[in-house]
Amino acid sequence: LLCISLHMTKTDAALQIGPLLSTCVDSCQRGCIEIRSVQASRKNKALAVELKDKDNPRSALTEADGAAQRAIIGSLRSVWGKNLRIVGEEDDDEESTAAMEGMTFEPPRKDIFDDDIGETAEIDMSDVTIFVDPLDGTREFVEGRLENCQVLVGIAIGGEAVAGAIGIPFPAGDDSTEPTIVYGLADVGTGVMGAPLTRGPYPLDRNIDGVKYPRPHIATGDSTADVMIACKESAIKATGGSNVIYGGAGNKILAAALGEVAGSMSIKFGGPWDLCAPHAIITAMGGRITDLFGDEISLYEPDSITKYRRNERGYIATPPGSDIDHDALVALLNREPSVQKYKDSIN
């Protein structure tokens, strides 16, 4: 674990990556359970939805977001205490944060990977940040497109995405199967817990028609921004492929990691909680992810969240053995005048 050994320490506030990842996987599964519980309750009552930005339907916040974040952060705090830095997407939800203070949580498991990872170098807790997106794809959850929803719990060490867990609450798009948890650790590999993973390395059923959706497939969201449209058109023209729509940042990157698509891209995303877990997992699977301009993604340091506009640099993700060369795609897109104009606007 070369990326971890750089941060070795012998202080009392030290931890090891195996037990930390174990607790993140367990907590991720608890987040999935909370989301499924809220979904089950929708059969009897309407879902309460609040917009963090009243003019942006993508800013939807539901009771599922709050319940999942409380379950994840509360369980992690119960075993690691308050010194572990945890950044959640819904930290600004003061009511939810206050409610968590009065709750008790069963500590998550620390032993899931005892036989697989074993003893590793100790890590100073001050070098670690856990990034939590309790419900990636909230808009999709509200609209009932449940297969796009994910729970993301990522581990950054020294500003690098090192490990993480992606929870899929509704693998079949409904509650007919138990959640699937995909986890990964850089330089070690990936695995699955819960319901078997039924995705990849082939297109989803809705995209299987080769006439309607010729390959290679490039996954994006449904943004109508001029720069995003230019990126899609340029990539499709150069590759002869087609654009397939996915909801949620984690879902798009996981699609690339699994080989469902030849690449996925976005011009921006919410924050490090959207990328940390899928970034670590696609890397552990042998894929690549950079920002839209081909630079390494660097937003996992605590001060980068508010100090810089790095979430507006977007991402490009490609699987190992992709039909699309990652660097060639980056170069292609950056020859677009609208991309250069966009880059200038955020620098």
Coordinates of C-alpha atoms in Angstrom, one line a residue, residues 5-346:
S5 CA 2.8 4.2 3.8
L6 CA 3.5 7.8 3.0
H7 CA 1.3 8.7 6.0
M8 CA 2.7 6.4 8.6
T9 CA 2.6 7.5 12.2
K10 CA 2.8 6.1 15.7
T11 CA 0.5 8.6 17.5
D12 CA -2.4 7.6 19.7
A13 CA -4.8 8.9 17.0
A14 CA -3.7 6.3 14.5
L15 CA -5.8 3.8 12.6
Q16 CA -5.4 1.2 9.9
I17 CA -7.1 1.1 6.5
G18 CA -8.7 -2.3 6.9
P19 CA -10.8 -1.6 9.9
L20 CA -11.6 1.9 8.6
L21 CA -12.8 0.6 5.2
S22 CA -14.8 -2.1 7.1
T23 CA -16.7 0.4 9.1
C24 CA -17.3 2.5 6.0
V25 CA -18.8 -0.5 4.1
D26 CA -21.0 -1.4 7.1
S27 CA -22.1 2.2 7.5
C28 CA -22.8 2.4 3.7
Q29 CA -25.1 -0.6 4.0
R30 CA -27.0 1.1 6.9
G31 CA -27.5 4.1 4.7
C32 CA -29.0 1.9 2.0
I33 CA -31.4 0.4 4.6
E34 CA -32.6 3.9 5.6
I35 CA -33.3 4.9 2.0
R36 CA -35.2 1.7 1.4
S37 CA -37.2 2.3 4.5
V38 CA -38.2 5.8 3.3
Q39 CA -39.1 4.4 -0.1
A40 CA -41.3 1.7 1.5
S41 CA -43.1 4.5 3.4
R42 CA -44.0 6.3 0.2
K43 CA -46.7 3.7 -0.4
N44 CA -48.6 5.2 2.5
K45 CA -47.6 8.9 2.4
A46 CA -46.2 11.5 0.1
L47 CA -42.5 12.0 0.0
A48 CA -41.5 15.3 1.6
V49 CA -39.1 17.2 -0.7
E50 CA -37.2 20.4 -0.1
L51 CA -35.2 22.3 -2.6
K52 CA -31.9 23.7 -1.3
D53 CA -32.0 26.0 -4.3
K54 CA -35.6 26.9 -5.1
D55 CA -34.7 27.4 -8.8
N56 CA -32.8 24.1 -9.2
P57 CA -34.7 20.8 -9.2
R58 CA -31.4 19.1 -9.0
S59 CA -31.0 20.4 -5.4
A60 CA -33.8 18.3 -4.0
L61 CA -33.4 17.2 -0.4
T62 CA -35.6 14.4 1.1
E63 CA -36.1 12.7 4.4
A64 CA -34.1 9.8 2.9
D65 CA -31.0 12.0 2.6
G66 CA -31.2 13.1 6.2
A67 CA -31.9 9.6 7.5
A68 CA -29.1 8.0 5.5
Q69 CA -26.6 10.7 6.5
R70 CA -27.4 10.3 10.2
A71 CA -27.1 6.5 10.0
I72 CA -23.7 6.7 8.2
I73 CA -22.1 9.5 10.2
G74 CA -23.6 8.4 13.5
S75 CA -22.3 4.9 13.2
L76 CA -18.8 6.0 12.1
R77 CA -18.7 8.4 15.1
S78 CA -19.7 5.6 17.4
V79 CA -16.5 3.7 16.7
W80 CA -14.0 6.4 15.7
G81 CA -15.1 9.4 17.8
K82 CA -15.3 13.1 16.9
N83 CA -11.7 13.4 15.9
L84 CA -12.2 11.7 12.6
R85 CA -13.0 14.3 9.9
I86 CA -16.3 13.5 8.2
V87 CA -17.7 15.7 5.5
G88 CA -21.3 15.0 4.5
E89 CA -23.2 16.5 1.6
E90 CA -26.1 17.4 4.0
D91 CA -24.0 18.9 6.8
D92 CA -25.9 22.2 6.3
D93 CA -29.1 20.5 7.4
E94 CA -29.0 21.8 11.0
E95 CA -32.2 20.0 12.0
S96 CA -30.8 16.6 11.0
T97 CA -27.5 17.3 12.6
A98 CA -29.1 18.3 15.9
A99 CA -31.3 15.1 15.8
M100 CA -28.2 13.0 15.4
E101 CA -26.7 14.4 18.6
G102 CA -29.5 12.7 20.7
M103 CA -29.3 9.4 19.0
T104 CA -27.3 6.3 19.8
F105 CA -25.8 4.0 17.1
E106 CA -24.5 0.4 17.2
P107 CA -20.8 0.5 16.2
P108 CA -20.2 -0.8 12.7
R109 CA -18.0 -3.9 12.1
K110 CA -14.2 -3.4 12.0
D111 CA -13.3 -6.9 11.0
I112 CA -14.8 -7.5 7.6
F113 CA -11.4 -7.4 5.9
D114 CA -9.2 -9.0 8.6
D115 CA -8.4 -12.0 6.4
D116 CA -8.0 -10.0 3.2
I117 CA -6.0 -6.9 4.2
G118 CA -4.5 -7.8 7.6
E119 CA -2.0 -5.5 9.3
T120 CA -1.0 -2.3 7.4
A121 CA 0.9 0.9 8.2
E122 CA -0.8 3.1 10.7
I123 CA -2.4 6.3 9.5
D124 CA -2.6 9.5 11.5
M125 CA -6.3 10.3 11.8
S126 CA -5.6 14.0 11.1
D127 CA -4.6 12.9 7.5
V128 CA -8.0 11.2 6.9
T129 CA -11.2 12.6 5.6
I130 CA -14.4 10.6 5.0
F131 CA -16.7 12.0 2.4
V132 CA -20.3 11.0 2.5
D133 CA -23.0 11.4 -0.1
P134 CA -26.0 9.8 1.7
L135 CA -28.1 9.7 -1.4
D136 CA -26.4 10.4 -4.7
G137 CA -29.2 10.8 -7.2
T138 CA -31.8 12.5 -5.0
R139 CA -33.6 13.9 -8.0
E140 CA -33.8 10.4 -9.4
F141 CA -35.1 9.1 -6.1
V142 CA -37.8 11.7 -6.1
E143 CA -38.8 10.9 -9.7
G144 CA -38.8 7.1 -9.0
R145 CA -35.8 6.2 -11.1
L146 CA -34.4 4.2 -8.3
E147 CA -31.8 2.2 -10.2
N148 CA -29.7 5.5 -10.4
C149 CA -29.6 6.0 -6.6
Q150 CA -26.4 5.3 -4.7
V151 CA -24.9 5.8 -1.2
L152 CA -21.2 7.0 -1.4
V153 CA -18.7 6.7 1.4
G154 CA -15.2 7.6 0.4
I155 CA -11.9 7.7 2.2
A156 CA -9.3 10.3 1.4
I157 CA -5.8 10.2 2.9
G158 CA -3.5 13.1 2.5
G159 CA -5.8 14.6 -0.1
E160 CA -6.0 11.4 -2.3
A161 CA -9.0 9.2 -2.9
V162 CA -7.7 5.9 -1.5
A163 CA -10.8 3.7 -0.7
G164 CA -14.5 3.7 -0.6
A165 CA -17.9 2.0 -0.7
I166 CA -20.7 2.5 -3.2
G167 CA -24.1 1.3 -2.0
I168 CA -26.8 0.4 -4.5
P169 CA -30.1 0.4 -2.5
F170 CA -32.2 -0.8 -5.4
P171 CA -30.1 -3.0 -7.7
A172 CA -33.1 -4.1 -9.7
G173 CA -34.7 -0.6 -9.7
D174 CA -37.2 -1.6 -7.0
D175 CA -37.1 -3.3 -3.5
S176 CA -37.2 -6.9 -4.9
T177 CA -33.5 -7.5 -4.0
E178 CA -31.3 -6.6 -1.1
P179 CA -28.7 -3.8 -1.5
T180 CA -25.4 -4.3 -3.2
I181 CA -22.2 -2.8 -1.8
V182 CA -19.2 -2.3 -4.1
Y183 CA -16.0 -1.5 -2.3
G184 CA -12.5 -0.8 -3.3
L185 CA -9.0 0.0 -2.1
A186 CA -6.3 1.4 -4.3
D187 CA -3.4 -1.0 -5.1
V188 CA -5.4 -3.8 -3.6
G189 CA -8.6 -4.4 -5.5
T190 CA -12.4 -4.4 -5.2
G191 CA -15.2 -6.6 -4.0
V192 CA -18.9 -6.9 -3.5
M193 CA -21.1 -7.5 -0.5
G194 CA -24.9 -8.1 -0.3
A195 CA -26.9 -8.9 -3.4
P196 CA -24.7 -10.1 -6.3
L197 CA -23.7 -7.4 -8.7
T198 CA -25.6 -7.9 -12.0
R199 CA -24.1 -5.0 -13.9
G200 CA -21.2 -4.9 -16.4
P201 CA -19.2 -5.4 -18.5
Y202 CA -22.1 -5.0 -21.0
P203 CA -24.6 -2.3 -21.6
L204 CA -27.7 -2.0 -19.5
D205 CA -30.9 -3.6 -21.0
R206 CA -32.2 -0.1 -21.9
N207 CA -29.1 0.6 -24.0
I208 CA -28.6 -2.8 -25.5
D209 CA -30.1 -2.0 -28.9
G210 CA -27.1 -1.6 -31.1
V211 CA -29.0 0.2 -33.9
K212 CA -30.5 2.8 -31.5
Y213 CA -27.4 3.0 -29.4
P214 CA -24.3 2.2 -31.4
R215 CA -21.1 1.5 -29.4
P216 CA -19.0 2.8 -27.9
H217 CA -21.4 4.3 -25.3
I218 CA -20.6 7.5 -23.6
A219 CA -22.5 8.2 -20.4
T220 CA -23.6 11.7 -19.3
G221 CA -26.4 13.3 -17.4
D222 CA -29.2 15.2 -19.0
S223 CA -27.5 18.7 -18.8
T224 CA -28.5 21.1 -21.6
A225 CA -25.5 23.4 -20.9
D226 CA -23.9 24.5 -24.2
V227 CA -20.5 23.2 -23.2
M228 CA -21.9 19.8 -22.2
I229 CA -23.8 19.5 -25.5
A230 CA -20.6 20.4 -27.4
C231 CA -18.7 17.7 -25.5
K232 CA -21.3 15.0 -26.3
E233 CA -21.5 15.9 -30.0
S234 CA -17.7 16.0 -30.4
A235 CA -17.2 12.6 -28.7
I236 CA -20.0 10.9 -30.6
K237 CA -18.8 12.3 -34.0
A238 CA -15.2 11.2 -33.3
T239 CA -16.0 7.7 -32.0
G240 CA -19.1 6.8 -34.0
G241 CA -20.8 5.8 -30.8
S242 CA -23.8 7.2 -28.9
N243 CA -24.7 9.0 -25.7
V244 CA -26.5 7.1 -23.0
I245 CA -28.1 8.9 -20.0
Y246 CA -27.3 8.0 -16.4
G247 CA -28.4 9.8 -13.3
G248 CA -26.0 10.5 -10.4
A249 CA -22.2 11.1 -10.5
G250 CA -21.4 7.9 -8.7
N251 CA -23.6 5.9 -11.0
K252 CA -22.0 7.3 -14.1
I253 CA -18.5 6.6 -12.8
L254 CA -19.4 3.1 -11.6
A255 CA -20.8 2.4 -15.1
A256 CA -17.4 3.3 -16.6
A257 CA -15.6 1.2 -13.9
L258 CA -17.7 -1.8 -14.7
G259 CA -17.3 -1.5 -18.5
E260 CA -21.0 -0.8 -19.1
V261 CA -19.9 2.3 -21.0
A262 CA -16.6 3.2 -22.7
G263 CA -16.5 6.4 -20.8
S264 CA -18.5 8.9 -18.7
M265 CA -18.2 12.6 -18.4
S266 CA -19.6 15.7 -16.7
I267 CA -18.7 19.3 -16.7
K268 CA -19.3 19.7 -12.9
F269 CA -20.6 18.0 -9.8
G270 CA -21.7 18.8 -6.3
G271 CA -18.5 18.3 -4.3
P272 CA -15.9 15.8 -3.1
W273 CA -18.6 13.6 -1.6
D274 CA -19.8 12.8 -5.1
L275 CA -16.4 11.6 -6.4
C276 CA -14.2 10.3 -3.5
A277 CA -15.7 6.8 -3.3
P278 CA -16.2 6.1 -7.1
H279 CA -12.8 7.7 -7.8
A280 CA -11.1 5.2 -5.5
I281 CA -13.1 2.3 -6.9
I282 CA -12.6 3.0 -10.6
T283 CA -8.8 3.4 -9.8
A284 CA -8.8 0.1 -7.9
M285 CA -10.5 -1.6 -10.9
G286 CA -7.7 -0.3 -13.2
G287 CA -9.7 2.5 -14.9
R288 CA -8.8 6.2 -15.1
I289 CA -10.5 9.4 -14.0
T290 CA -9.3 12.9 -14.5
D291 CA -11.0 16.3 -14.6
L292 CA -12.4 17.5 -17.9
F293 CA -9.0 19.1 -18.8
G294 CA -6.9 16.0 -18.2
D295 CA -5.5 17.0 -14.8
E296 CA -5.6 14.9 -11.7
I297 CA -8.7 15.5 -9.5
S298 CA -7.6 17.4 -6.5
L299 CA -10.4 18.4 -4.2
Y300 CA -10.0 16.1 -1.3
E301 CA -8.0 18.4 0.9
P302 CA -10.2 20.0 3.6
D303 CA -9.7 23.6 2.3
S304 CA -10.3 22.8 -1.3
I305 CA -14.1 22.4 -0.7
T306 CA -14.7 26.1 -0.3
K307 CA -11.5 27.7 -1.4
Y308 CA -11.5 26.6 -5.0
R309 CA -14.0 25.8 -7.8
R310 CA -12.6 22.4 -8.5
N311 CA -16.0 20.8 -8.6
E312 CA -16.6 22.9 -11.7
R313 CA -13.7 21.2 -13.5
G314 CA -15.9 18.1 -14.0
Y315 CA -14.6 14.6 -14.8
I316 CA -13.9 12.1 -17.5
A317 CA -13.8 8.4 -16.5
T318 CA -12.8 5.4 -18.6
P319 CA -12.7 1.7 -17.8
P320 CA -9.6 -0.5 -18.2
G321 CA -9.4 -1.6 -21.8
S322 CA -11.9 1.0 -23.0
D323 CA -12.7 1.4 -26.7
I324 CA -12.0 5.1 -26.1
D325 CA -8.5 6.2 -25.3
H326 CA -8.7 8.4 -22.2
D327 CA -6.0 10.9 -23.2
A328 CA -7.3 11.1 -26.8
L329 CA -10.8 11.9 -25.5
V330 CA -9.5 14.6 -23.2
A331 CA -7.5 16.1 -26.1
L332 CA -10.5 16.0 -28.4
L333 CA -12.8 17.7 -26.0
N334 CA -10.3 20.4 -25.2
R335 CA -10.0 21.4 -28.8
E336 CA -13.6 22.6 -28.6
P337 CA -13.8 26.4 -28.3
S338 CA -16.7 26.1 -25.8
V339 CA -14.6 23.9 -23.5
Q340 CA -11.7 26.4 -23.6
K341 CA -14.1 29.3 -22.9
Y342 CA -15.6 27.3 -20.0
K343 CA -12.1 26.6 -18.6
D344 CA -11.2 30.3 -18.7
S345 CA -14.4 31.1 -16.9
I346 CA -13.6 29.0 -13.9

